[in-house]
PDB file of C-alpha atoms in Angstrom:
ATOM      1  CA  UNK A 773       0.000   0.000   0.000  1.00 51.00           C
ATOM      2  CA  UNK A 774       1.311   3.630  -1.073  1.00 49.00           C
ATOM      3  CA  UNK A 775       1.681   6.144   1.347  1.00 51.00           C
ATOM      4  CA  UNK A 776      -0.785   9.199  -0.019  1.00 49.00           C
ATOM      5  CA  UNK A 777       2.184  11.814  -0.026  1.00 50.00           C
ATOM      6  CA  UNK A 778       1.036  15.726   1.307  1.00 49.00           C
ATOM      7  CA  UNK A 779       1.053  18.719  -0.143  1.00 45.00           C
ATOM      8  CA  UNK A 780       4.429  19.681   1.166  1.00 46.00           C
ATOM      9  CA  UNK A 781       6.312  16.582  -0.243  1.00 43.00           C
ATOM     10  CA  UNK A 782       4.714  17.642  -3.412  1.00 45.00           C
ATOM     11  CA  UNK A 783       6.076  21.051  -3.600  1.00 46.00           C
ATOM     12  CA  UNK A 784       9.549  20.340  -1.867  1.00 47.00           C
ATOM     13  CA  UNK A 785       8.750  22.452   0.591  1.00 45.00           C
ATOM     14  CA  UNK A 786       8.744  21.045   4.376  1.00 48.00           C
ATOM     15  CA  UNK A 787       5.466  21.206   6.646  1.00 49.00           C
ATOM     16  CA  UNK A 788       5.573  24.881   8.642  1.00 49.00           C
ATOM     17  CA  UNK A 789       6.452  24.767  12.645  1.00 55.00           C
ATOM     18  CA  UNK A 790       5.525  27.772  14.539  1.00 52.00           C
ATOM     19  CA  UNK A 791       7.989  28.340  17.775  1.00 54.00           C
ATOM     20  CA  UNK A 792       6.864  30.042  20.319  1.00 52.00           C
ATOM     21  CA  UNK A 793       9.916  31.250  23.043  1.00 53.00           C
ATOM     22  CA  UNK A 794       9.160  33.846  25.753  1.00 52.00           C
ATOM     23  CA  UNK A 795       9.808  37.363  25.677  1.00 48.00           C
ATOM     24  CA  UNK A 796      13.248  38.272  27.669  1.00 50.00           C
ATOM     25  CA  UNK A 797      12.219  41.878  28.866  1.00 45.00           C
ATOM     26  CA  UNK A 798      14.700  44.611  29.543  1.00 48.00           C
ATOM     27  CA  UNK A 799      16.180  44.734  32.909  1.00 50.00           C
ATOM     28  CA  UNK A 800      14.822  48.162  34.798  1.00 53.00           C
ATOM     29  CA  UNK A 801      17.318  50.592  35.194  1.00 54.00           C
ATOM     30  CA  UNK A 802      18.799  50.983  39.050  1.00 59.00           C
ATOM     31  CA  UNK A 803      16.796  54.046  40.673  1.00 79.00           C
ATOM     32  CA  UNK A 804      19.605  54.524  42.901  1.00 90.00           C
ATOM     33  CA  UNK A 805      22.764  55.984  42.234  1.00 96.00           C
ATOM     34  CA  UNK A 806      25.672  53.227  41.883  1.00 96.00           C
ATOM     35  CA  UNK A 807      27.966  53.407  45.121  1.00 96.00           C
ATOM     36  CA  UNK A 808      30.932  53.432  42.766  1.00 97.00           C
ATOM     37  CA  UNK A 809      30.232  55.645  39.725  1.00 98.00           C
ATOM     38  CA  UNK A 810      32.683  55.135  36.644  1.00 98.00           C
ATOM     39  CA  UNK A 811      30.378  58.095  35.316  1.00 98.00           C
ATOM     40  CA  UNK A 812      29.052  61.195  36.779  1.00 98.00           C
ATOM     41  CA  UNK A 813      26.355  62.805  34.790  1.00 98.00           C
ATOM     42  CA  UNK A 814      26.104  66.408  36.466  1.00 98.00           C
ATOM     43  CA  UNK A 815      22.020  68.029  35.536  1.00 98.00           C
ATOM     44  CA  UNK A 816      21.574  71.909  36.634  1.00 98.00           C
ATOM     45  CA  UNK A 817      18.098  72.474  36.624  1.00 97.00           C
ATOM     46  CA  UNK A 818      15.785  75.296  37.478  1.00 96.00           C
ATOM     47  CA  UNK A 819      11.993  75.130  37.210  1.00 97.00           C
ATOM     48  CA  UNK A 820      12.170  71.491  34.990  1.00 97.00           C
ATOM     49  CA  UNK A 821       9.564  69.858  36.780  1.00 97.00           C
ATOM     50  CA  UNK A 822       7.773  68.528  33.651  1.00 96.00           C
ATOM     51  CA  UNK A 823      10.976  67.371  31.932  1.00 97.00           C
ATOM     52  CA  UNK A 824      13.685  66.159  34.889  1.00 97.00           C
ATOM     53  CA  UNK A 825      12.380  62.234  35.050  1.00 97.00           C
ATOM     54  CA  UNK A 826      13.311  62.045  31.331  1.00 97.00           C
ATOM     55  CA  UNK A 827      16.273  63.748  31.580  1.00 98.00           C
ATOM     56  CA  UNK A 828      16.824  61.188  34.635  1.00 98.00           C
ATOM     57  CA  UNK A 829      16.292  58.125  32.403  1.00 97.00           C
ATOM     58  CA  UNK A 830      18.446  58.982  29.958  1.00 97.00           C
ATOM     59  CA  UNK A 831      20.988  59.503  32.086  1.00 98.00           C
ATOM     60  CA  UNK A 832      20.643  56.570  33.886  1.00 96.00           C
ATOM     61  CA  UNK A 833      20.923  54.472  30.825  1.00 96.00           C
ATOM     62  CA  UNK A 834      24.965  56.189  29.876  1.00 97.00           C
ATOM     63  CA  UNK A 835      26.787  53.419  31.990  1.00 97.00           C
ATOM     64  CA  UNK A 836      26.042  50.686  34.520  1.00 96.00           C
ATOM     65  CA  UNK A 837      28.250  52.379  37.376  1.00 97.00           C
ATOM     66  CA  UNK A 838      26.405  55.535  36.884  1.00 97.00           C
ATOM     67  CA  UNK A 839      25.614  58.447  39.346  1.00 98.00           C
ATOM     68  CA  UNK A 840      22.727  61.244  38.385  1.00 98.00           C
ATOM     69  CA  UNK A 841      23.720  64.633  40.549  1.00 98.00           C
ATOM     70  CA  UNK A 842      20.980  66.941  39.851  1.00 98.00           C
ATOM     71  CA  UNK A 843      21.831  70.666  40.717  1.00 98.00           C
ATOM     72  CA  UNK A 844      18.184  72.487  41.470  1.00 98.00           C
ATOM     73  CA  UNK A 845      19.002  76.165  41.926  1.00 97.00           C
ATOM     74  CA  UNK A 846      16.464  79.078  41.774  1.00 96.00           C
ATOM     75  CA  UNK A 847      13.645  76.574  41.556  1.00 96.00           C
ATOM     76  CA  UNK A 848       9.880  77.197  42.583  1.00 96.00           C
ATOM     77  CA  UNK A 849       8.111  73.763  42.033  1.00 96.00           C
ATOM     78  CA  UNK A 850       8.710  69.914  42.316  1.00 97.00           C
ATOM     79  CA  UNK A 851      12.341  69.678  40.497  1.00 97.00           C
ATOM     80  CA  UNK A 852      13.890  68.611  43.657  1.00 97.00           C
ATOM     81  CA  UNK A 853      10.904  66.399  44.950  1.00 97.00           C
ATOM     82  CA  UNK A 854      11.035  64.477  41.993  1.00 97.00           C
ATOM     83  CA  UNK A 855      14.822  63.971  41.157  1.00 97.00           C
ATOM     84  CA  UNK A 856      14.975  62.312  45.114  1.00 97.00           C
ATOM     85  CA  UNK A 857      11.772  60.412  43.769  1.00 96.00           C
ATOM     86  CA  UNK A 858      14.265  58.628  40.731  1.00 96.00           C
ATOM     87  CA  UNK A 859      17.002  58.316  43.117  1.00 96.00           C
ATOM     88  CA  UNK A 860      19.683  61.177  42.323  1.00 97.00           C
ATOM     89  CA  UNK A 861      22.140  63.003  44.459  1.00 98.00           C
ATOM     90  CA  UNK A 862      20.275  66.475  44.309  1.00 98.00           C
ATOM     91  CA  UNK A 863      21.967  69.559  45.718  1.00 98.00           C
ATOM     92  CA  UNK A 864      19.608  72.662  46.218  1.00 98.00           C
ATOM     93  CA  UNK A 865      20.053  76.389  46.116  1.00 97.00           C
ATOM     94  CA  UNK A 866      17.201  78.486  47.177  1.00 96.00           C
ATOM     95  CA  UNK A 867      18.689  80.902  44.786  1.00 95.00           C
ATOM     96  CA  UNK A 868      19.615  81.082  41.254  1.00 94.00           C
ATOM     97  CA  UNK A 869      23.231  79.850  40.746  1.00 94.00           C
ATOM     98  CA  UNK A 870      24.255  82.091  37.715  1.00 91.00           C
ATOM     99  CA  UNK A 871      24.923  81.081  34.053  1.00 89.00           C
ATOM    100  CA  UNK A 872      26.397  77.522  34.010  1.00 94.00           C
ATOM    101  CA  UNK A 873      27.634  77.580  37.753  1.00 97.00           C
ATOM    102  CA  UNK A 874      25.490  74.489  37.985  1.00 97.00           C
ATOM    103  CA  UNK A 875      27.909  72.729  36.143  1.00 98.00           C
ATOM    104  CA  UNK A 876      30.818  73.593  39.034  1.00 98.00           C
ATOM    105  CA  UNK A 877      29.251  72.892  41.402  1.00 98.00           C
ATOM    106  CA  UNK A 878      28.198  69.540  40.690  1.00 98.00           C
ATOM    107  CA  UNK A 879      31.508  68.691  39.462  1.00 98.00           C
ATOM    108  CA  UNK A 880      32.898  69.158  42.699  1.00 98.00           C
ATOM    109  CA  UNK A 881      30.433  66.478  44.084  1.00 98.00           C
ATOM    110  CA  UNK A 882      31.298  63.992  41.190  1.00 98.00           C
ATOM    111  CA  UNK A 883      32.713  60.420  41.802  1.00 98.00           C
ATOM    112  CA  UNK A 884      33.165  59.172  38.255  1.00 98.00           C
ATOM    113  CA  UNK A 885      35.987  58.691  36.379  1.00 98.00           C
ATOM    114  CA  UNK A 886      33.996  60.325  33.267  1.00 98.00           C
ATOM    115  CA  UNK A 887      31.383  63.321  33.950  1.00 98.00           C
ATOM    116  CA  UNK A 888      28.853  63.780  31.390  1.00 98.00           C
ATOM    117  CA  UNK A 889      27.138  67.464  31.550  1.00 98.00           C
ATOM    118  CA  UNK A 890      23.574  68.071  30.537  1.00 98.00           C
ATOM    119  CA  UNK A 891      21.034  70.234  30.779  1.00 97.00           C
ATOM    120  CA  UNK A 892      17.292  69.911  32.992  1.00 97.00           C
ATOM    121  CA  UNK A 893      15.434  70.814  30.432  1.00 95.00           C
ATOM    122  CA  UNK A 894      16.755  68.462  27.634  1.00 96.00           C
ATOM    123  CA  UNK A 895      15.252  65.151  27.354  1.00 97.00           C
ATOM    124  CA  UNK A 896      18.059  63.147  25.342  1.00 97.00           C
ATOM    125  CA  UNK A 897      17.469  58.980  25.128  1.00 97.00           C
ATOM    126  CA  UNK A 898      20.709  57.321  26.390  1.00 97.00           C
ATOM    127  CA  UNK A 899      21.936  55.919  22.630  1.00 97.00           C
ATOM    128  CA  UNK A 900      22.355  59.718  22.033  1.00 97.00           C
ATOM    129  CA  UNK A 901      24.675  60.236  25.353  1.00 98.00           C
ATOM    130  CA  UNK A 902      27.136  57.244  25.306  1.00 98.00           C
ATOM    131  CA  UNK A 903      28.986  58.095  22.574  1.00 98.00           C
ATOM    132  CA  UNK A 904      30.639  61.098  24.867  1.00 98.00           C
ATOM    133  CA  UNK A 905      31.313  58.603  27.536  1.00 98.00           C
ATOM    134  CA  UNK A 906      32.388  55.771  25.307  1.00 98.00           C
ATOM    135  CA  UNK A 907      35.124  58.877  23.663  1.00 98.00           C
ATOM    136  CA  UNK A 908      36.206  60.078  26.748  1.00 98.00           C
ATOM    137  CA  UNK A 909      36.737  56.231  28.007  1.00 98.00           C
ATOM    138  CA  UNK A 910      38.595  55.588  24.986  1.00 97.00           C
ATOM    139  CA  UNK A 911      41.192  58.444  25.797  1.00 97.00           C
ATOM    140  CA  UNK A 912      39.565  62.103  24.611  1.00 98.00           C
ATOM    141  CA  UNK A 913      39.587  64.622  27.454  1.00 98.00           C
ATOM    142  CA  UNK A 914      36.962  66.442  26.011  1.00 98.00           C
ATOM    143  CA  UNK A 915      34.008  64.911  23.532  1.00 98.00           C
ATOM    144  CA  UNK A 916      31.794  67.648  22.239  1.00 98.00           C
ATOM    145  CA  UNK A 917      28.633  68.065  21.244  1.00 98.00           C
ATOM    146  CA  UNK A 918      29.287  68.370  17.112  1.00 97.00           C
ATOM    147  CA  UNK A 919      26.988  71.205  16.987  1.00 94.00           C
ATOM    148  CA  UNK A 920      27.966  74.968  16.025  1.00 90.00           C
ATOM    149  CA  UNK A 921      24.354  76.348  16.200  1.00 84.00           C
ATOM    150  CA  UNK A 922      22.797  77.511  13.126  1.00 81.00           C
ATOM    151  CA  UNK A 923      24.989  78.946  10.592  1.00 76.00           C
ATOM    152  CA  UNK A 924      23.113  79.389   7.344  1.00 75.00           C
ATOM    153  CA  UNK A 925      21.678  83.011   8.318  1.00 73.00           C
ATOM    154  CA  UNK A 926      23.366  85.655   6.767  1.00 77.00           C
ATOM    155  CA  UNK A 927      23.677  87.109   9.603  1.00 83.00           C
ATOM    156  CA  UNK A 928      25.065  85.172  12.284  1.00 83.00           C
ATOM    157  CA  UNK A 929      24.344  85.049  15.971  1.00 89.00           C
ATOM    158  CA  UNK A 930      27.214  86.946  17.604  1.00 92.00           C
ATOM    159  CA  UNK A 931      27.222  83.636  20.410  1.00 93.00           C
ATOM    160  CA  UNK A 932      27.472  81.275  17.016  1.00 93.00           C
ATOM    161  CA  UNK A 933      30.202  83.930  15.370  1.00 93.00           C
ATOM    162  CA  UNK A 934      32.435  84.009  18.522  1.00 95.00           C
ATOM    163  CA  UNK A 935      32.942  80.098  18.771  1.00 96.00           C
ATOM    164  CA  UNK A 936      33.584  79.602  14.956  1.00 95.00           C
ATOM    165  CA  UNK A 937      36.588  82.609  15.846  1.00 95.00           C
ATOM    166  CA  UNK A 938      37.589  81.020  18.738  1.00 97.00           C
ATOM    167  CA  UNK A 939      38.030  78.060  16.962  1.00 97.00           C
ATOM    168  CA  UNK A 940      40.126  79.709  14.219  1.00 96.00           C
ATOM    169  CA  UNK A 941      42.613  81.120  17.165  1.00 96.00           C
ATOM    170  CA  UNK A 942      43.358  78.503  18.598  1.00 97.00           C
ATOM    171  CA  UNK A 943      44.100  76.613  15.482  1.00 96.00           C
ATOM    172  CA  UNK A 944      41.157  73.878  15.587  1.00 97.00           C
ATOM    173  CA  UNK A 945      39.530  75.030  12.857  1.00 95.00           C
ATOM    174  CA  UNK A 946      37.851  71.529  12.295  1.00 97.00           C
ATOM    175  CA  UNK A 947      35.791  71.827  15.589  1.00 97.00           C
ATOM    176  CA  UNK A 948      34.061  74.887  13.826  1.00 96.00           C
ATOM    177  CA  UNK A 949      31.343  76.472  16.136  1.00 95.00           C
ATOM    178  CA  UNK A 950      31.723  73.179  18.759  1.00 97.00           C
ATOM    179  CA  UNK A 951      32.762  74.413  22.199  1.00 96.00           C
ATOM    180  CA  UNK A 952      32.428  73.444  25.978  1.00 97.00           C
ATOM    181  CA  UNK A 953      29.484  76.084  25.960  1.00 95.00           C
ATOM    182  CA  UNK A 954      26.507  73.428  24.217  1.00 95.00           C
ATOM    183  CA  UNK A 955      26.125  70.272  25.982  1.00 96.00           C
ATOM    184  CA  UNK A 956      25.782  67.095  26.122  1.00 98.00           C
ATOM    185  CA  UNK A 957      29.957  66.619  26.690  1.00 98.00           C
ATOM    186  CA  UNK A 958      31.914  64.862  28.393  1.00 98.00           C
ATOM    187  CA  UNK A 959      35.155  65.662  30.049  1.00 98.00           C
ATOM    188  CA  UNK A 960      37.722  62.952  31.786  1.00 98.00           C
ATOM    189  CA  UNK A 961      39.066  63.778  35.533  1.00 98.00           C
ATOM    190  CA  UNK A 962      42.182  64.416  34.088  1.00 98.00           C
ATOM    191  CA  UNK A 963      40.697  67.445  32.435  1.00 98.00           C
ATOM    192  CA  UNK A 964      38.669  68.350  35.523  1.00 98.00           C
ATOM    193  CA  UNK A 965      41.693  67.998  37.752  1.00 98.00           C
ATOM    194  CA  UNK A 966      44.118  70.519  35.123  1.00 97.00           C
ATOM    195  CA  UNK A 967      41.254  72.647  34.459  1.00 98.00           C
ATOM    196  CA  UNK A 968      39.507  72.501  38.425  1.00 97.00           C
ATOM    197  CA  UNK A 969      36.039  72.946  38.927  1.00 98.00           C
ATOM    198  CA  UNK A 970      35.378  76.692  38.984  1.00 97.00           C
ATOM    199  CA  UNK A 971      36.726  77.195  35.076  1.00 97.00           C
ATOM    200  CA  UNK A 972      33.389  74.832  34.242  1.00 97.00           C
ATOM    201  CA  UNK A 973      30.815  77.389  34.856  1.00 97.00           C
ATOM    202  CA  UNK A 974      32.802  79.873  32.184  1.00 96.00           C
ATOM    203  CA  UNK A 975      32.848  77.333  29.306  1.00 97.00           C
ATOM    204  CA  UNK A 976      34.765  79.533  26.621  1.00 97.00           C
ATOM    205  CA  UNK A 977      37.292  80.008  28.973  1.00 97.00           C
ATOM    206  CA  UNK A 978      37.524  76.408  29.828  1.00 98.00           C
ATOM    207  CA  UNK A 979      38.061  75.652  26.373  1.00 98.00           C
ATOM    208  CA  UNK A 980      40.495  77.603  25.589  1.00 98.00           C
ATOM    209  CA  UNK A 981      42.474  76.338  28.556  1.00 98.00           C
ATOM    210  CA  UNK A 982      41.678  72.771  27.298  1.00 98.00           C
ATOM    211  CA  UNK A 983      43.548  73.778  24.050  1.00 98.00           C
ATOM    212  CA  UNK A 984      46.208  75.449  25.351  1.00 97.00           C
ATOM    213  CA  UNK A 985      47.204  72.909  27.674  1.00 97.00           C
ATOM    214  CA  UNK A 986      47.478  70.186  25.123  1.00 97.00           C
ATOM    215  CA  UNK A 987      44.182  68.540  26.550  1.00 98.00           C
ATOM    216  CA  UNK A 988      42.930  65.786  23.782  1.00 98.00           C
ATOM    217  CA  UNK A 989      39.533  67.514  22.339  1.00 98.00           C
ATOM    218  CA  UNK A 990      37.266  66.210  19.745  1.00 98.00           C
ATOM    219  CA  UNK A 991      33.912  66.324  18.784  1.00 98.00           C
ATOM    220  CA  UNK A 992      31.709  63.156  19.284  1.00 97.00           C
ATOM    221  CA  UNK A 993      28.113  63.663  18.322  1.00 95.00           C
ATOM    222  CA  UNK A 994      25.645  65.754  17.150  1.00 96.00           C
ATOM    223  CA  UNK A 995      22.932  66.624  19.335  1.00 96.00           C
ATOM    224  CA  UNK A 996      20.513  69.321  17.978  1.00 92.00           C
ATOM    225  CA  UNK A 997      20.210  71.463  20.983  1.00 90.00           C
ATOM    226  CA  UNK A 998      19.329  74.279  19.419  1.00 81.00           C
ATOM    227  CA  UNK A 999      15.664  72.286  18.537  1.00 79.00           C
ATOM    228  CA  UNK A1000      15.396  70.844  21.770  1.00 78.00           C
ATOM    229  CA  UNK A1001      15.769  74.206  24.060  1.00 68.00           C
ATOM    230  CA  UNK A1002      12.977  75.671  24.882  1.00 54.00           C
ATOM    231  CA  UNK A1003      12.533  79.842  23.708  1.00 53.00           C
ATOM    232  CA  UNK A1004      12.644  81.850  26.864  1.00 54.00           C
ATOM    233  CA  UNK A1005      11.577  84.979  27.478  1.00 54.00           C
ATOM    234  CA  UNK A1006      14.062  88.062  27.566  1.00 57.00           C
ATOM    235  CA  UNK A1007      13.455  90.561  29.858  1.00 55.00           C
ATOM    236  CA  UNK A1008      13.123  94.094  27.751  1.00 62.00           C
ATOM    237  CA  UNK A1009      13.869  92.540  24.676  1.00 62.00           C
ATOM    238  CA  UNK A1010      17.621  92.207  25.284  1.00 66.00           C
ATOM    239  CA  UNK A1011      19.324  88.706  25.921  1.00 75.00           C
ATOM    240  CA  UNK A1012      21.724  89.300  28.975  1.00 77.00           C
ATOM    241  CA  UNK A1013      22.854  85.301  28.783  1.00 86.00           C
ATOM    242  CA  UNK A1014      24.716  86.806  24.876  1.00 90.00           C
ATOM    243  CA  UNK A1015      26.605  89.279  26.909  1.00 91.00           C
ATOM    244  CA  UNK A1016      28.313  86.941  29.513  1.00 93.00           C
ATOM    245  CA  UNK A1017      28.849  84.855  26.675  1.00 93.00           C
ATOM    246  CA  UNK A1018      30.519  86.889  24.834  1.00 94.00           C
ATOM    247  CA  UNK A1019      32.130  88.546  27.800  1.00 95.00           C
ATOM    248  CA  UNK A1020      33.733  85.147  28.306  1.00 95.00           C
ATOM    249  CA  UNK A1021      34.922  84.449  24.668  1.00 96.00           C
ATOM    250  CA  UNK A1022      36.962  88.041  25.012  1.00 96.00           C
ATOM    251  CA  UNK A1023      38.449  86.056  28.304  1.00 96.00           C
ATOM    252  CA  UNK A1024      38.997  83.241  26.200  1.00 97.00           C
ATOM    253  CA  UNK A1025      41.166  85.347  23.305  1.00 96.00           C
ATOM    254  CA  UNK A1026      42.744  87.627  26.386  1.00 96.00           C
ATOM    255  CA  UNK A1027      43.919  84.356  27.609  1.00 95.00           C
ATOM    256  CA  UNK A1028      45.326  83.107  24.103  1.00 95.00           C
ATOM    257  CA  UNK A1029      47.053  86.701  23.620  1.00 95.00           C
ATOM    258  CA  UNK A1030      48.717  86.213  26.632  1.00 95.00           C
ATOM    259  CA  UNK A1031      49.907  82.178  25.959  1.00 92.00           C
ATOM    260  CA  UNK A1032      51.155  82.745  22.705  1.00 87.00           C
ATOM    261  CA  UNK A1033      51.875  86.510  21.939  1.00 88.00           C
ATOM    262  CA  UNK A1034      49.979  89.241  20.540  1.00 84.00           C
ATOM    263  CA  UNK A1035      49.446  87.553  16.782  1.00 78.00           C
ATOM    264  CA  UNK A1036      48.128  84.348  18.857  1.00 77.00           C
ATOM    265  CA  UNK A1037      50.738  82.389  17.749  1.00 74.00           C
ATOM    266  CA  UNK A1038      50.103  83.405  13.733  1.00 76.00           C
ATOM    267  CA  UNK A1039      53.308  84.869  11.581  1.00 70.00           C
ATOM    268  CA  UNK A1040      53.317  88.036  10.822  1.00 69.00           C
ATOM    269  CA  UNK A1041      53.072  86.839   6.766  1.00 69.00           C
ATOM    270  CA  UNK A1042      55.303  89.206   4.403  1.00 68.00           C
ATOM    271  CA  UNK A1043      54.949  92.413   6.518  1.00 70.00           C
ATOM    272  CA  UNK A1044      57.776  94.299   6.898  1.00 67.00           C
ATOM    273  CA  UNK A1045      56.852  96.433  10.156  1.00 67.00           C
ATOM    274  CA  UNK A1046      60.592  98.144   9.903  1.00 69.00           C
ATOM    275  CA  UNK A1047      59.771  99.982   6.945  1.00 68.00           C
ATOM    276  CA  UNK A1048      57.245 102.137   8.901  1.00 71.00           C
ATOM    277  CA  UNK A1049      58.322 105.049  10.628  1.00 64.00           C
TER     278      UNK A1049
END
């Protein structure tokens, strides 16, 4: 007796199993900070009650020996409340700190090895912030954000203008408009040690110093920050935040001047200064 062959011998094709295996779900992030950070991810905050938990996560997600210090200065709602809440070292200041003082001061409390610098009010998933910590741990001592704002105007922003000349001085003309001033970055504690904490919350300065000093800096990623900020008010119309800025990028060059001469270092081309009398 013949065996009545199927429809799948028939065809050469063999009969369809369906496997079923369970679904592995992601291990939950620690709430806590670890006791032994490799990184430090420093957060100044003011007033980021709606955005600090996601700002939190992505943090969290950077490294498995990870701290989260959250610097709440000048805040009237639940910032604080709700950092504690996902487990961060938060430091409070019933006061506003000042432009990017935040960024000292939480330095100072750092742990890690590597600290990572971002901002309270800028929700960035954690694919977007290891790439600074995996360049730093691979020996930068400096990964920038690969952003130099927006350029295409025709008439730059001064803030935009004055990193691109920065740049130029100090002869790293490929990190165009990409300074210590935009996070996310990250900086070793090598560079925190030769730099010290204060220099952090005058960024222009701090990179110039960086330069100077033979500190290894590069730029990592780019983050579009410029999207992701929020538009805030100015008081009178004016934008006191582009003054200090600025104010700090004429540091920045003052300090260059003095390092390497009054040309910054540049010859002097075919002049022939003798001639005038």
């Amino acid at each position: 007796m013949k065996h009545k062959r199927t429809s799948a011998r028939r065809t050469g094709r063999r009969g369809s199993r369906t496997i079923i295996r369970p679904v592995r779900s992601a291990a939950p992030l620690p709430a806590v900070n670890h006791p032994e950070p490799y990184v430090s991810v420093i957060i100044p905050a003011m007033n980021e009650e709606r955005t600090i938990l996601g700002v939190i996560a992505g943090a969290r997600g950077v490294h498995p020996r990870c701290e989260v210090i959250v610097v709440v200065n000048g805040s009237a709602d639940r910032t604080a409340d709700i950092a504690r809440s996902a487990g961060a070292d938060v430091i409070v200041y019933e006061q506003p700190l000042g432009h990017d003082v935040g960024r000292s001061v939480g330095a100072s409390a750092a742990k890690g090895e590597i600290l990572l610098f971002t901002d309270g009010d800028l929700v960035i998933p954690a694919p977007q912030l290891r790439p600074f910590v995996k360049a730093v741990g691979g020996g930068a001592d400096i990964a920038l954000n690969d952003y130099s704002g927006p350029v295409r105007s025709s008439i730059p922003h001064p803030v935009v203008l004055s990193k691109h000349v920065l740049n130029l001085l100090l002869g790293r003309s490929d990190l165009k408009g990409c300074s210590l001033t935009a996070v996310p970055h990250a900086i070793s504690r090598r560079a925190l040690d030769m730099l010290g904490t204060p220099l952090l919350s005058r960024p222009p300065l701090a990179h110039a110093r960086a330069v100077l000093d033979g500190l290894q800096v590069t730029a990592v990623r780019g983050v579009p920050v410029g999207r992701m900020n929020a538009v805030r008010r100015k008081s009178g119309g004016s934008d006191p935040l582009k003054e200090v800025i600025l104010l700090d990028h004429l540091e920045a060059v003052a300090l260059l001047l003095e390092r390497r001469g009054q040309r910054a270092g540049f010859s002097d081309g075919t002049r022939r200064r003798e001639m005038v009398k």
